Amino acid sequence: MRYSGWQVLKQGLTGNRGWKPAWRDPAPKAEYDVVIIGGGGHGLATAYYLAKEHGLTNIAVLEKGYLGGGNVGRNTTIVRANYGLPGNSEFYSHSLKLWEGLEQDLNYNVMHSQRGILNLFHSDGQRDAYARRGNAMVNQGDDAILMDREACRRMVPYLDYDQTRFPVFGGLYHPRGGTARHDAVAWGYARGADSRGVDLIQKCEVTGIDVENGKVIGVQTSRGAIRAKKVAMCAAGRSGQVAAMAGMRLPIESTVLQAFVTEGLKPVIDTVVTYGMGHFYISQSDKGGLVFGGDIDFYASYAARGNLHAAEHVLEAGMTLMPMIGKAKMLRSWGGIMDMSSDGSPIIDKTHIDGLYVNAGWCYGGFKATPASGHCYAHLIATDRPHEAATRHRLDRFNTGFVMDEEAKGSQHNLH
Amino acid sequence: MRIKCPLCGDRDQREFTYMGHETYLDRPADEGWSPAWDTYLHLRDNPAGVTRDLWYHGAGCTSWLLVERDTTTHDILRVDLARDAKRGRG
Ligand SMILES: Cc1cc2nc3c(=O)[nH]c(=O)nc-3n(C[C@H](O)[C@H](O)[C@H](O)COP(=O)(O)OP(=O)(O)OC[C@H]3O[C@@H](n4cnc5c(N)ncnc54)[C@H](O)[C@@H]3O)c2cc1C
Ligand SMILES: [Zn+2]
């Protein structure tokens, strides 16, 4: 069924009895052309673009839990294209362009809201770094405006501008940045893939990857063996375990990242604001909750809940920047497992095993990448050549030295 | 999370800084770049379960510690001085 205002009216007048489930719940077939491991945003987007752009429809997405139960449904929903390095720059630019046409393409309201992002800076040195980043964004064809303190004050008057420790010097504004409804992105891609014939198989955990003579031949799952001509790993925080099933070790360590939301409030923050001295980012959801987060918990973890020290750090940073949020009651906090790569950038590549592909290393930033990740991964799987927007996302770059260390932190996974 | 430092006793995790997996103790002997360095710096087993990693007790005795813990529960199972562990490895 095509969704439209007309349908809402028609269904509303006929007791809302005509709505159908947005996707099927099929049993796994014995064999597929492509099996995708992981039904998060990236796995679903990959299936969608394989079907839509490459005409491959004999595809299964295998998800051990439920669709959208992973990081795609746990993030703070920030979408942006403000990277500086070649490789990341064209990739996230490609992603933002896909976001801008996504709702029409999917016929699904993902509530993509280009409310802008303001990255604050707090010293002369940081201003220089942000000016440089802004120039890189403009050179890439995206938008960036360097704002002084007074311009920031007009845009977001409620910050503590004169804090003695880290006064606000200005900000880099990215008008096309913003947020999107994270679950809706998973659901929209799921519906789009399913309607093109892709089997979305939930509660189906992959437990083994079958390889014969250097070629992948299928997977073992909690719902039986499934043969496949190609297998695409797309398990985000669980990438290490999935790759281990094929005898691989990845340049990835998994950690937990927390997020927080307050009770619903009247509109107060109409853009995304990030604090340059405390790693704190905040926006307001359409329901009214203030959604915010900060750093990862910094140590390897698969416990999808965080520790107090990280929560404390985030809340302190938030209170320093905008004391007004101290009046709001915090409702919930949660965690998600981050696949931290050793240069902070992702991997979309073939592996040494014929027919086995890897998509991983998204760190804290893979939500905004969802469309481009799926689009480029589908291109790679279908054609065995990298998409032009993802030629540097190679698995061997760590060994060859072509790393993409956006923040020059070095090769320690938890520092990115 | 609390970590029991062999020298300082049971202390709040905030006193410690995490570095990474214990394989950081096995620094390759090769002078120039080699696959061993790639393995050392980048590749990880990344286990969901028991792991051993290096923590620095910066706000305490400033020792490097080798901590055995469970990545799925946050349980700390055992803590040794990294120095002793390194000696044990020869
Ligand atoms: C708190 C938090 C805040 C974040 N904020 C942002 C943000 O503001 N902006 C941004 O761009 N990014 C953000 N991110 C990062 C972003 O959410 C992730 O990088 C991205 O969602 C990862 O891709 P995915 O959607 O495919 O992952 P997931 O949704 O985690 O999908 C992976 C799926 O694989 C499944 N799986 C794993 N192992 C197996 C197996 N063996 N068999 C079958 N299935 C398996 C999992 O169950 C899971 O559903 C945030 C993340 C968190 C946790
Ligand atoms: Zn100590």
Coordinates of C-alpha atoms and ligand atoms in Angstrom, one line a residue:
Chain A
M1 CA 0.0 0.0 0.0
R2 CA 1.3 3.5 -0.9
Y3 CA 1.1 5.8 2.1
S4 CA -0.3 9.2 1.5
G5 CA -2.5 11.9 3.1
W6 CA -5.4 10.4 1.0
Q7 CA -4.8 7.0 2.6
V8 CA -4.9 8.5 6.1
L9 CA -8.2 10.2 5.3
K10 CA -9.7 7.1 3.7
Q11 CA -8.6 4.7 6.4
G12 CA -9.7 7.2 9.1
L13 CA -13.2 7.3 7.6
T14 CA -13.4 3.5 7.4
G15 CA -12.3 2.7 11.0
N16 CA -8.6 2.2 10.2
R17 CA -9.4 -1.4 9.2
G18 CA -7.4 -1.3 6.0
W19 CA -3.9 -1.0 7.3
K20 CA -1.7 -4.0 6.6
P21 CA 1.5 -5.0 8.3
A22 CA 4.4 -3.1 6.7
W23 CA 6.4 -6.3 6.0
R24 CA 5.9 -10.1 5.9
D25 CA 7.3 -12.5 8.4
P26 CA 8.6 -15.3 6.1
A27 CA 10.4 -18.6 7.1
P28 CA 13.9 -18.8 5.8
K29 CA 14.4 -20.5 2.4
A30 CA 17.1 -23.1 1.8
E31 CA 19.2 -20.8 -0.4
Y32 CA 19.6 -17.1 -1.4
D33 CA 21.8 -15.2 -3.7
V34 CA 22.7 -12.8 -0.9
V35 CA 22.4 -13.3 2.8
I36 CA 22.9 -10.2 5.0
I37 CA 23.9 -10.7 8.6
G38 CA 22.2 -8.1 10.8
G39 CA 18.9 -6.3 10.4
G40 CA 20.0 -2.9 11.7
G41 CA 19.8 0.3 9.6
H42 CA 22.7 -0.7 7.5
G43 CA 21.7 -4.3 6.7
L44 CA 18.1 -3.2 5.8
A45 CA 19.4 -0.3 3.6
T46 CA 21.8 -2.7 1.9
A47 CA 19.0 -5.1 1.1
Y48 CA 16.8 -2.2 -0.1
Y49 CA 19.4 -0.8 -2.5
L50 CA 20.4 -4.3 -3.7
A51 CA 16.8 -4.8 -4.8
K52 CA 16.1 -1.3 -6.0
E53 CA 19.4 -0.4 -7.8
H54 CA 20.8 -3.8 -8.8
G55 CA 17.7 -5.9 -9.3
L56 CA 18.7 -8.6 -6.9
T57 CA 15.7 -9.8 -4.9
N58 CA 16.6 -13.3 -3.8
I59 CA 18.0 -11.9 -0.6
A60 CA 17.5 -12.5 3.1
V61 CA 18.3 -10.2 6.0
L62 CA 19.0 -12.4 9.1
E63 CA 18.4 -10.6 12.4
K64 CA 19.0 -12.3 15.7
G65 CA 16.5 -10.1 17.6
Y66 CA 13.9 -7.8 16.1
L67 CA 14.3 -5.2 13.3
G68 CA 15.6 -2.0 14.7
G69 CA 16.5 -3.4 18.1
G70 CA 20.2 -2.6 17.8
N71 CA 22.0 0.7 17.5
V72 CA 19.7 2.0 14.8
G73 CA 16.9 2.3 17.4
R74 CA 19.3 3.5 20.2
N75 CA 21.1 6.5 18.8
T76 CA 20.7 10.2 19.3
T77 CA 19.6 10.6 15.7
I78 CA 22.1 13.2 14.5
V79 CA 22.6 13.4 10.7
R80 CA 25.4 15.6 9.3
A81 CA 28.1 15.8 6.6
N82 CA 30.8 17.8 8.4
Y83 CA 33.9 15.6 8.0
G84 CA 37.3 16.9 6.9
L85 CA 39.3 14.0 5.5
P86 CA 39.2 12.7 1.9
G87 CA 37.3 9.4 2.1
N88 CA 34.9 10.4 4.9
S89 CA 34.1 13.8 3.3
E90 CA 32.7 12.4 0.0
F91 CA 31.1 9.5 1.8
Y92 CA 29.1 11.5 4.3
S93 CA 28.3 14.1 1.6
H94 CA 26.8 11.2 -0.5
S95 CA 24.9 10.1 2.5
L96 CA 23.3 13.5 3.2
K97 CA 22.2 13.8 -0.4
L98 CA 20.5 10.4 -0.1
W99 CA 18.8 11.5 3.2
E100 CA 17.4 14.5 1.4
G101 CA 15.5 12.3 -1.0
L102 CA 14.9 9.4 1.3
E103 CA 11.3 10.0 2.3
Q104 CA 10.1 10.3 -1.3
D105 CA 12.2 7.3 -2.3
L106 CA 10.9 5.1 0.5
N107 CA 7.4 6.6 0.6
Y108 CA 7.9 6.7 4.3
N109 CA 8.1 9.5 6.8
V110 CA 11.4 9.2 8.5
M111 CA 10.9 12.7 10.1
H112 CA 14.2 13.9 8.6
S113 CA 14.5 17.4 10.0
Q114 CA 17.3 19.7 8.7
R115 CA 17.2 21.9 11.8
G116 CA 21.0 22.6 11.5
I117 CA 23.9 21.7 13.8
L118 CA 26.0 24.2 15.7
N119 CA 29.4 22.9 16.8
L120 CA 30.7 25.3 19.4
F121 CA 34.4 26.2 19.8
H122 CA 36.0 27.6 22.9
S123 CA 39.6 28.7 22.0
D124 CA 41.5 30.4 19.2
G125 CA 43.1 27.1 18.3
Q126 CA 39.7 25.3 18.1
R127 CA 38.4 28.2 16.0
D128 CA 41.2 27.6 13.5
A129 CA 40.5 23.9 13.4
Y130 CA 36.7 24.5 12.9
A131 CA 37.4 27.1 10.1
R132 CA 39.5 24.5 8.4
R133 CA 36.8 21.9 8.8
G134 CA 34.2 24.3 7.4
N135 CA 36.4 25.0 4.4
A136 CA 36.7 21.2 3.8
M137 CA 32.9 20.9 4.0
V138 CA 32.4 23.8 1.5
N139 CA 35.0 22.3 -0.8
Q140 CA 33.1 19.1 -0.8
G141 CA 30.0 21.0 -1.9
D142 CA 28.2 21.0 1.5
D143 CA 27.4 23.9 3.7
A144 CA 29.2 25.5 6.6
I145 CA 29.1 28.9 8.2
L146 CA 31.6 30.1 10.8
M147 CA 29.8 32.1 13.4
D148 CA 31.2 34.4 16.0
R149 CA 30.0 34.5 19.6
E150 CA 27.3 37.2 19.1
A151 CA 25.8 35.3 16.1
C152 CA 25.7 32.2 18.4
R153 CA 24.1 34.2 21.1
R154 CA 21.3 35.2 18.7
M155 CA 20.7 31.7 17.6
V156 CA 21.0 29.9 21.0
P157 CA 20.7 32.5 23.7
Y158 CA 20.4 30.0 26.5
L159 CA 24.0 28.9 26.7
D160 CA 26.3 30.0 29.5
Y161 CA 28.6 32.1 27.3
D162 CA 30.7 33.5 30.0
Q163 CA 31.7 30.4 31.9
T164 CA 35.2 31.0 33.2
R165 CA 36.7 27.7 32.2
F166 CA 35.6 27.3 28.6
P167 CA 33.8 30.5 27.3
V168 CA 32.0 30.2 24.0
F169 CA 34.1 31.8 21.2
G170 CA 31.8 30.9 18.4
G171 CA 30.5 28.0 16.4
L172 CA 30.6 26.2 13.0
Y173 CA 27.0 26.0 11.7
H174 CA 26.0 23.3 9.3
P175 CA 22.4 24.2 8.2
R176 CA 21.7 21.0 6.3
G177 CA 22.5 18.9 9.3
G178 CA 19.8 17.8 11.7
T179 CA 18.0 14.7 13.0
A180 CA 15.7 11.9 11.9
R181 CA 13.4 9.5 13.6
H182 CA 15.7 6.5 14.0
D183 CA 13.2 3.7 14.2
A184 CA 11.4 5.0 11.2
V185 CA 14.6 4.8 9.2
A186 CA 14.8 1.0 10.0
W187 CA 11.1 0.6 9.3
G188 CA 11.1 2.5 6.1
Y189 CA 14.0 0.5 4.7
A190 CA 12.4 -2.7 5.9
R191 CA 9.2 -2.0 4.2
G192 CA 10.9 -0.9 1.0
A193 CA 13.1 -4.1 0.9
D194 CA 10.2 -6.4 1.8
S195 CA 7.9 -4.9 -0.9
R196 CA 10.7 -5.7 -3.5
G197 CA 10.8 -9.3 -2.4
V198 CA 13.5 -9.4 0.2
D199 CA 12.9 -11.8 3.1
L200 CA 13.4 -10.2 6.5
I201 CA 13.9 -13.0 8.9
Q202 CA 13.8 -12.0 12.6
K203 CA 14.8 -14.1 15.6
C204 CA 17.4 -15.8 13.4
E205 CA 20.9 -15.7 14.8
V206 CA 23.8 -16.5 12.6
T207 CA 26.0 -18.9 14.5
G208 CA 28.5 -19.9 11.8
I209 CA 29.8 -18.9 8.4
D210 CA 30.4 -21.8 6.0
V211 CA 33.5 -21.5 3.8
E212 CA 34.7 -24.1 1.3
N213 CA 38.0 -23.8 -0.7
G214 CA 38.2 -20.1 0.1
K215 CA 34.7 -19.4 -1.0
V216 CA 31.7 -18.7 1.2
I217 CA 28.8 -21.1 0.7
G218 CA 26.3 -20.2 3.4
V219 CA 25.6 -19.7 7.0
Q220 CA 24.5 -21.7 10.1
T221 CA 21.7 -20.1 12.0
S222 CA 19.4 -20.7 15.0
R223 CA 16.8 -21.6 12.4
G224 CA 18.9 -24.0 10.4
A225 CA 21.5 -23.9 7.7
I226 CA 21.0 -21.4 4.8
R227 CA 23.1 -21.6 1.6
A228 CA 24.2 -18.4 0.0
K229 CA 26.2 -17.3 -3.0
K230 CA 27.3 -14.2 -1.2
V231 CA 27.3 -13.3 2.5
A232 CA 27.4 -9.7 3.8
M233 CA 28.4 -9.1 7.4
C234 CA 26.6 -6.1 8.8
A235 CA 26.5 -6.6 12.6
A236 CA 27.7 -3.2 13.9
G237 CA 28.7 -3.7 17.6
R238 CA 28.8 -7.5 17.1
S239 CA 31.1 -7.4 14.1
G240 CA 34.0 -9.0 16.0
Q241 CA 32.0 -12.1 16.8
V242 CA 30.5 -12.4 13.4
A243 CA 33.9 -12.0 11.7
A244 CA 35.4 -14.6 14.1
M245 CA 32.9 -17.1 12.6
A246 CA 34.9 -16.8 9.4
G247 CA 38.2 -17.0 11.2
M248 CA 38.8 -13.2 10.9
R249 CA 40.1 -10.7 13.4
L250 CA 39.0 -7.1 12.7
P251 CA 40.6 -3.8 13.7
I252 CA 37.7 -3.3 16.0
E253 CA 37.0 -3.2 19.7
S254 CA 33.4 -2.9 21.0
T255 CA 32.5 -0.4 23.7
V256 CA 29.3 0.9 25.1
L257 CA 27.9 4.4 24.4
Q258 CA 25.1 5.8 26.5
A259 CA 22.3 8.2 25.7
F260 CA 19.8 10.1 27.8
V261 CA 16.3 11.7 27.4
T262 CA 14.3 14.0 29.6
E263 CA 10.6 14.3 30.1
G264 CA 8.8 16.0 27.2
L265 CA 9.1 19.8 27.3
K266 CA 7.7 22.6 25.1
P267 CA 10.0 23.5 22.2
V268 CA 13.1 25.0 23.6
I269 CA 16.1 23.8 21.5
D270 CA 15.4 24.1 17.8
T271 CA 18.7 23.0 16.4
V272 CA 21.5 20.5 17.4
V273 CA 24.1 21.9 19.7
T274 CA 27.4 20.4 20.5
Y275 CA 29.9 21.4 23.2
G276 CA 33.4 21.6 22.0
M277 CA 35.1 21.1 25.4
G278 CA 33.1 18.4 27.0
H279 CA 31.8 16.2 24.2
F280 CA 28.2 16.8 24.7
Y281 CA 25.5 17.0 22.1
I282 CA 21.8 17.7 22.5
S283 CA 18.7 18.1 20.4
Q284 CA 15.0 18.1 21.2
S285 CA 12.8 15.3 19.8
D286 CA 9.5 16.0 18.2
K287 CA 7.8 14.5 21.3
G288 CA 9.6 17.2 23.3
G289 CA 12.3 15.2 25.2
L290 CA 15.8 16.6 25.3
V291 CA 18.0 13.9 23.8
F292 CA 21.6 14.0 24.6
G293 CA 24.9 12.1 24.9
G294 CA 28.6 12.4 25.1
D295 CA 31.6 10.0 25.1
I296 CA 31.7 6.3 25.1
D297 CA 32.4 4.5 28.4
F298 CA 36.0 4.1 27.1
Y299 CA 36.6 0.4 27.8
A300 CA 35.7 -2.8 25.9
S301 CA 32.1 -3.8 26.7
Y302 CA 29.2 -5.7 25.5
A303 CA 26.9 -4.9 28.4
A304 CA 24.2 -2.8 26.7
R305 CA 24.1 -0.5 29.7
G306 CA 26.6 2.0 30.9
N307 CA 28.4 3.0 34.0
L308 CA 27.9 5.9 36.2
H309 CA 31.1 7.8 35.5
A310 CA 30.2 8.3 31.8
A311 CA 26.6 9.5 32.8
E312 CA 28.1 11.9 35.3
H313 CA 30.6 13.3 32.7
V314 CA 27.8 13.9 30.2
L315 CA 25.5 15.6 32.7
E316 CA 28.3 17.8 34.0
A317 CA 29.2 18.9 30.5
G318 CA 25.5 19.6 29.7
M319 CA 25.1 21.6 32.9
T320 CA 28.2 23.6 32.2
L321 CA 27.1 24.5 28.7
M322 CA 23.4 25.1 29.3
P323 CA 22.5 25.3 33.0
M324 CA 18.8 25.6 32.1
I325 CA 18.5 21.9 31.4
G326 CA 19.1 21.2 35.1
K327 CA 15.4 21.9 35.7
A328 CA 14.3 19.0 33.4
K329 CA 13.7 15.6 34.8
M330 CA 15.7 12.8 33.2
L331 CA 13.4 10.0 32.1
R332 CA 15.7 7.3 30.7
S333 CA 19.2 6.3 29.8
W334 CA 20.4 3.4 27.8
G335 CA 23.4 2.0 26.0
G336 CA 24.4 0.5 22.7
I337 CA 27.4 -1.5 21.6
M338 CA 29.8 0.5 19.4
D339 CA 32.1 -1.1 16.8
M340 CA 35.1 1.2 17.4
S341 CA 37.7 0.9 14.6
S342 CA 41.3 1.8 15.3
D343 CA 41.2 4.9 13.1
G344 CA 37.6 5.9 13.9
S345 CA 36.4 5.4 10.4
P346 CA 34.3 2.6 8.9
I347 CA 35.1 -0.3 6.7
I348 CA 33.1 -1.4 3.6
D349 CA 35.0 -4.0 1.7
K350 CA 35.5 -7.5 0.4
T351 CA 37.4 -10.0 2.6
H352 CA 40.0 -12.5 1.7
I353 CA 37.2 -15.1 1.4
D354 CA 35.4 -15.1 -1.9
G355 CA 31.8 -13.9 -1.7
L356 CA 32.2 -12.7 1.9
Y357 CA 31.9 -8.9 2.5
V358 CA 32.4 -6.7 5.6
N359 CA 30.6 -3.6 6.7
A360 CA 31.8 -2.4 10.2
G361 CA 33.6 0.1 12.3
W362 CA 30.9 2.7 12.6
C363 CA 32.0 4.0 16.0
Y364 CA 29.4 6.5 17.3
G365 CA 28.5 7.8 13.9
G366 CA 26.8 5.2 11.8
F367 CA 23.3 6.5 11.9
K368 CA 23.9 9.4 9.5
A369 CA 25.8 6.9 7.3
T370 CA 22.8 4.5 7.0
P371 CA 21.7 5.5 3.4
A372 CA 25.3 5.7 2.0
S373 CA 26.4 2.6 3.9
G374 CA 23.6 0.6 2.4
H375 CA 24.0 2.2 -1.0
C376 CA 27.8 1.7 -1.3
Y377 CA 27.7 -1.8 0.3
A378 CA 25.0 -2.9 -2.1
H379 CA 27.1 -1.6 -5.0
L380 CA 30.1 -3.5 -3.8
I381 CA 28.2 -6.8 -3.3
A382 CA 26.4 -6.6 -6.6
T383 CA 29.4 -5.5 -8.8
D384 CA 32.5 -6.5 -6.7
R385 CA 33.8 -3.0 -7.2
P386 CA 33.7 -0.2 -4.5
H387 CA 31.2 2.6 -5.0
E388 CA 33.1 5.8 -5.9
A389 CA 32.0 7.4 -2.6
A390 CA 33.6 4.6 -0.6
T391 CA 36.8 3.7 -2.3
R392 CA 38.9 4.4 0.8
H393 CA 36.9 2.4 3.3
R394 CA 39.2 -0.5 2.8
L395 CA 39.9 -3.3 5.3
D396 CA 43.6 -3.3 4.4
R397 CA 44.2 0.4 5.0
F398 CA 45.4 -0.2 8.5
N399 CA 48.3 -2.3 7.2
T400 CA 49.0 -0.1 4.2
G401 CA 48.9 3.2 6.2
F402 CA 46.0 4.8 4.4
V403 CA 44.1 5.3 7.6
M404 CA 41.3 7.9 8.0
D405 CA 42.0 9.2 11.5
E406 CA 39.6 12.2 11.4
E407 CA 40.7 13.5 14.8
A408 CA 44.3 12.4 14.7
K409 CA 43.9 10.3 17.9
G410 CA 46.2 7.5 16.9
S411 CA 45.5 3.8 16.6
Q412 CA 43.9 3.2 20.0
H413 CA 40.3 2.1 19.4
N414 CA 38.7 3.7 22.4
L415 CA 40.1 7.1 21.7
H416 CA 38.0 7.8 18.6
Chain B
M1 CA 32.5 -0.4 38.5
R2 CA 35.3 -0.8 41.1
I3 CA 38.7 -2.1 40.5
K4 CA 40.8 -3.8 43.2
C5 CA 44.3 -2.4 42.7
P6 CA 46.9 -4.8 44.2
L7 CA 48.7 -1.9 45.8
C8 CA 45.9 0.5 46.7
G9 CA 42.9 -1.8 47.3
D10 CA 39.3 -1.5 46.1
R11 CA 39.0 1.8 44.2
D12 CA 36.4 3.7 42.1
Q13 CA 36.8 3.1 38.4
R14 CA 37.1 6.8 37.8
E15 CA 40.7 6.7 39.2
F16 CA 41.8 4.5 36.3
T17 CA 42.4 5.0 32.6
Y18 CA 41.7 2.2 30.1
M19 CA 44.2 1.6 27.4
G20 CA 43.2 -1.6 25.6
H21 CA 43.6 -5.4 25.3
E22 CA 46.5 -7.2 27.0
T23 CA 48.1 -7.9 23.6
Y24 CA 49.6 -4.4 24.0
L25 CA 52.1 -6.2 26.3
D26 CA 53.4 -8.2 23.3
R27 CA 55.2 -5.5 21.4
P28 CA 56.7 -6.8 18.2
A29 CA 60.5 -6.9 18.0
D30 CA 60.6 -6.0 14.3
E31 CA 62.4 -2.7 13.7
G32 CA 60.4 -1.5 10.7
W33 CA 56.7 -1.9 9.6
S34 CA 55.6 -5.5 9.4
P35 CA 52.3 -7.4 9.6
A36 CA 53.1 -8.1 13.2
W37 CA 52.7 -4.3 13.9
D38 CA 49.4 -4.3 12.1
T39 CA 48.2 -7.1 14.3
Y40 CA 49.6 -5.5 17.4
L41 CA 48.1 -2.0 16.8
H42 CA 44.9 -2.8 15.1
L43 CA 43.5 -6.3 15.2
R44 CA 41.5 -7.6 18.2
D45 CA 39.7 -10.7 19.3
N46 CA 37.1 -8.4 20.8
P47 CA 35.5 -11.1 23.0
A48 CA 32.0 -11.0 24.4
G49 CA 32.9 -12.6 27.8
V50 CA 36.1 -12.9 29.7
T51 CA 38.9 -10.6 28.5
R52 CA 42.1 -9.1 29.9
D53 CA 43.0 -5.5 29.4
L54 CA 45.4 -2.8 30.6
W55 CA 44.4 0.0 33.0
Y56 CA 46.5 2.8 34.4
H57 CA 45.9 3.8 38.0
G58 CA 46.6 7.5 37.4
A59 CA 44.8 8.8 40.5
G60 CA 46.4 6.2 42.7
C61 CA 49.8 4.4 42.7
T62 CA 50.4 5.1 38.9
S63 CA 50.9 1.4 38.2
W64 CA 49.8 -0.3 35.0
L65 CA 47.4 -3.1 35.8
L66 CA 46.3 -6.2 34.0
V67 CA 42.6 -6.5 34.7
E68 CA 40.6 -9.7 33.9
R69 CA 36.9 -9.0 33.6
D70 CA 33.7 -10.0 31.8
T71 CA 32.7 -7.6 29.0
T72 CA 29.1 -8.7 29.2
T73 CA 28.6 -8.1 32.9
H74 CA 31.2 -5.5 34.0
D75 CA 32.4 -8.1 36.6
I76 CA 36.1 -7.7 37.6
L77 CA 37.6 -11.2 38.0
R78 CA 41.2 -10.6 38.8
V79 CA 43.8 -7.7 38.9
D80 CA 47.5 -8.0 38.6
L81 CA 50.4 -5.6 38.2
A82 CA 51.1 -5.5 34.5
R83 CA 54.8 -5.6 35.4
D84 CA 54.5 -9.0 37.0
A85 CA 52.3 -10.3 34.2
K86 CA 54.9 -9.1 31.7
R87 CA 57.7 -10.8 33.6
G88 CA 55.7 -14.0 33.5
R89 CA 55.6 -13.8 29.7
G90 CA 59.4 -13.6 29.5
Ligands
LIG1 C1 23.6 5.9 22.3 C2 24.0 6.0 20.9 C3 24.0 7.2 20.2 C4 24.3 7.3 18.9 N1 24.2 8.5 18.3 C5 24.4 8.7 16.9 C6 24.2 9.9 16.3 O1 23.7 10.9 16.9 N2 24.4 10.0 14.9 C7 24.9 8.9 14.3 O2 25.2 9.1 13.1 N3 25.2 7.7 14.9 C8 24.9 7.6 16.2 N4 25.1 6.3 16.8 C9 25.7 5.2 16.0 C10 24.7 4.5 15.2 O3 23.6 4.2 15.9 C11 25.4 3.1 14.7 O4 26.7 3.4 14.2 C12 24.6 2.4 13.6 O5 23.2 2.3 14.0 C13 25.2 1.1 13.3 O6 24.6 0.4 12.2 P1 23.2 -0.5 12.3 O7 22.1 0.5 12.3 O8 23.3 -1.4 11.1 O9 23.5 -1.2 13.6 P2 22.5 -2.1 14.5 O10 21.1 -1.5 14.5 O11 23.1 -2.4 15.8 O12 22.4 -3.4 13.6 C14 23.2 -4.6 13.8 C15 22.3 -5.7 13.9 O13 23.0 -7.0 13.8 C16 22.3 -7.9 14.6 N5 23.2 -9.0 14.8 C17 24.4 -9.0 15.5 N6 24.9 -10.3 15.5 C18 24.1 -11.1 14.8 C19 24.1 -12.4 14.4 N7 25.1 -13.2 14.8 N8 23.1 -12.9 13.7 C20 22.1 -12.1 13.3 N9 22.0 -10.8 13.6 C21 23.0 -10.3 14.3 C22 22.0 -7.1 15.8 O14 21.0 -7.8 16.6 C23 21.6 -5.8 15.3 O15 20.2 -5.7 15.1 C24 24.8 6.2 18.2 C25 24.8 4.9 18.8 C26 24.4 4.8 20.1 C27 24.4 3.5 20.8
ZN2 ZN 47.0 1.5 42.6

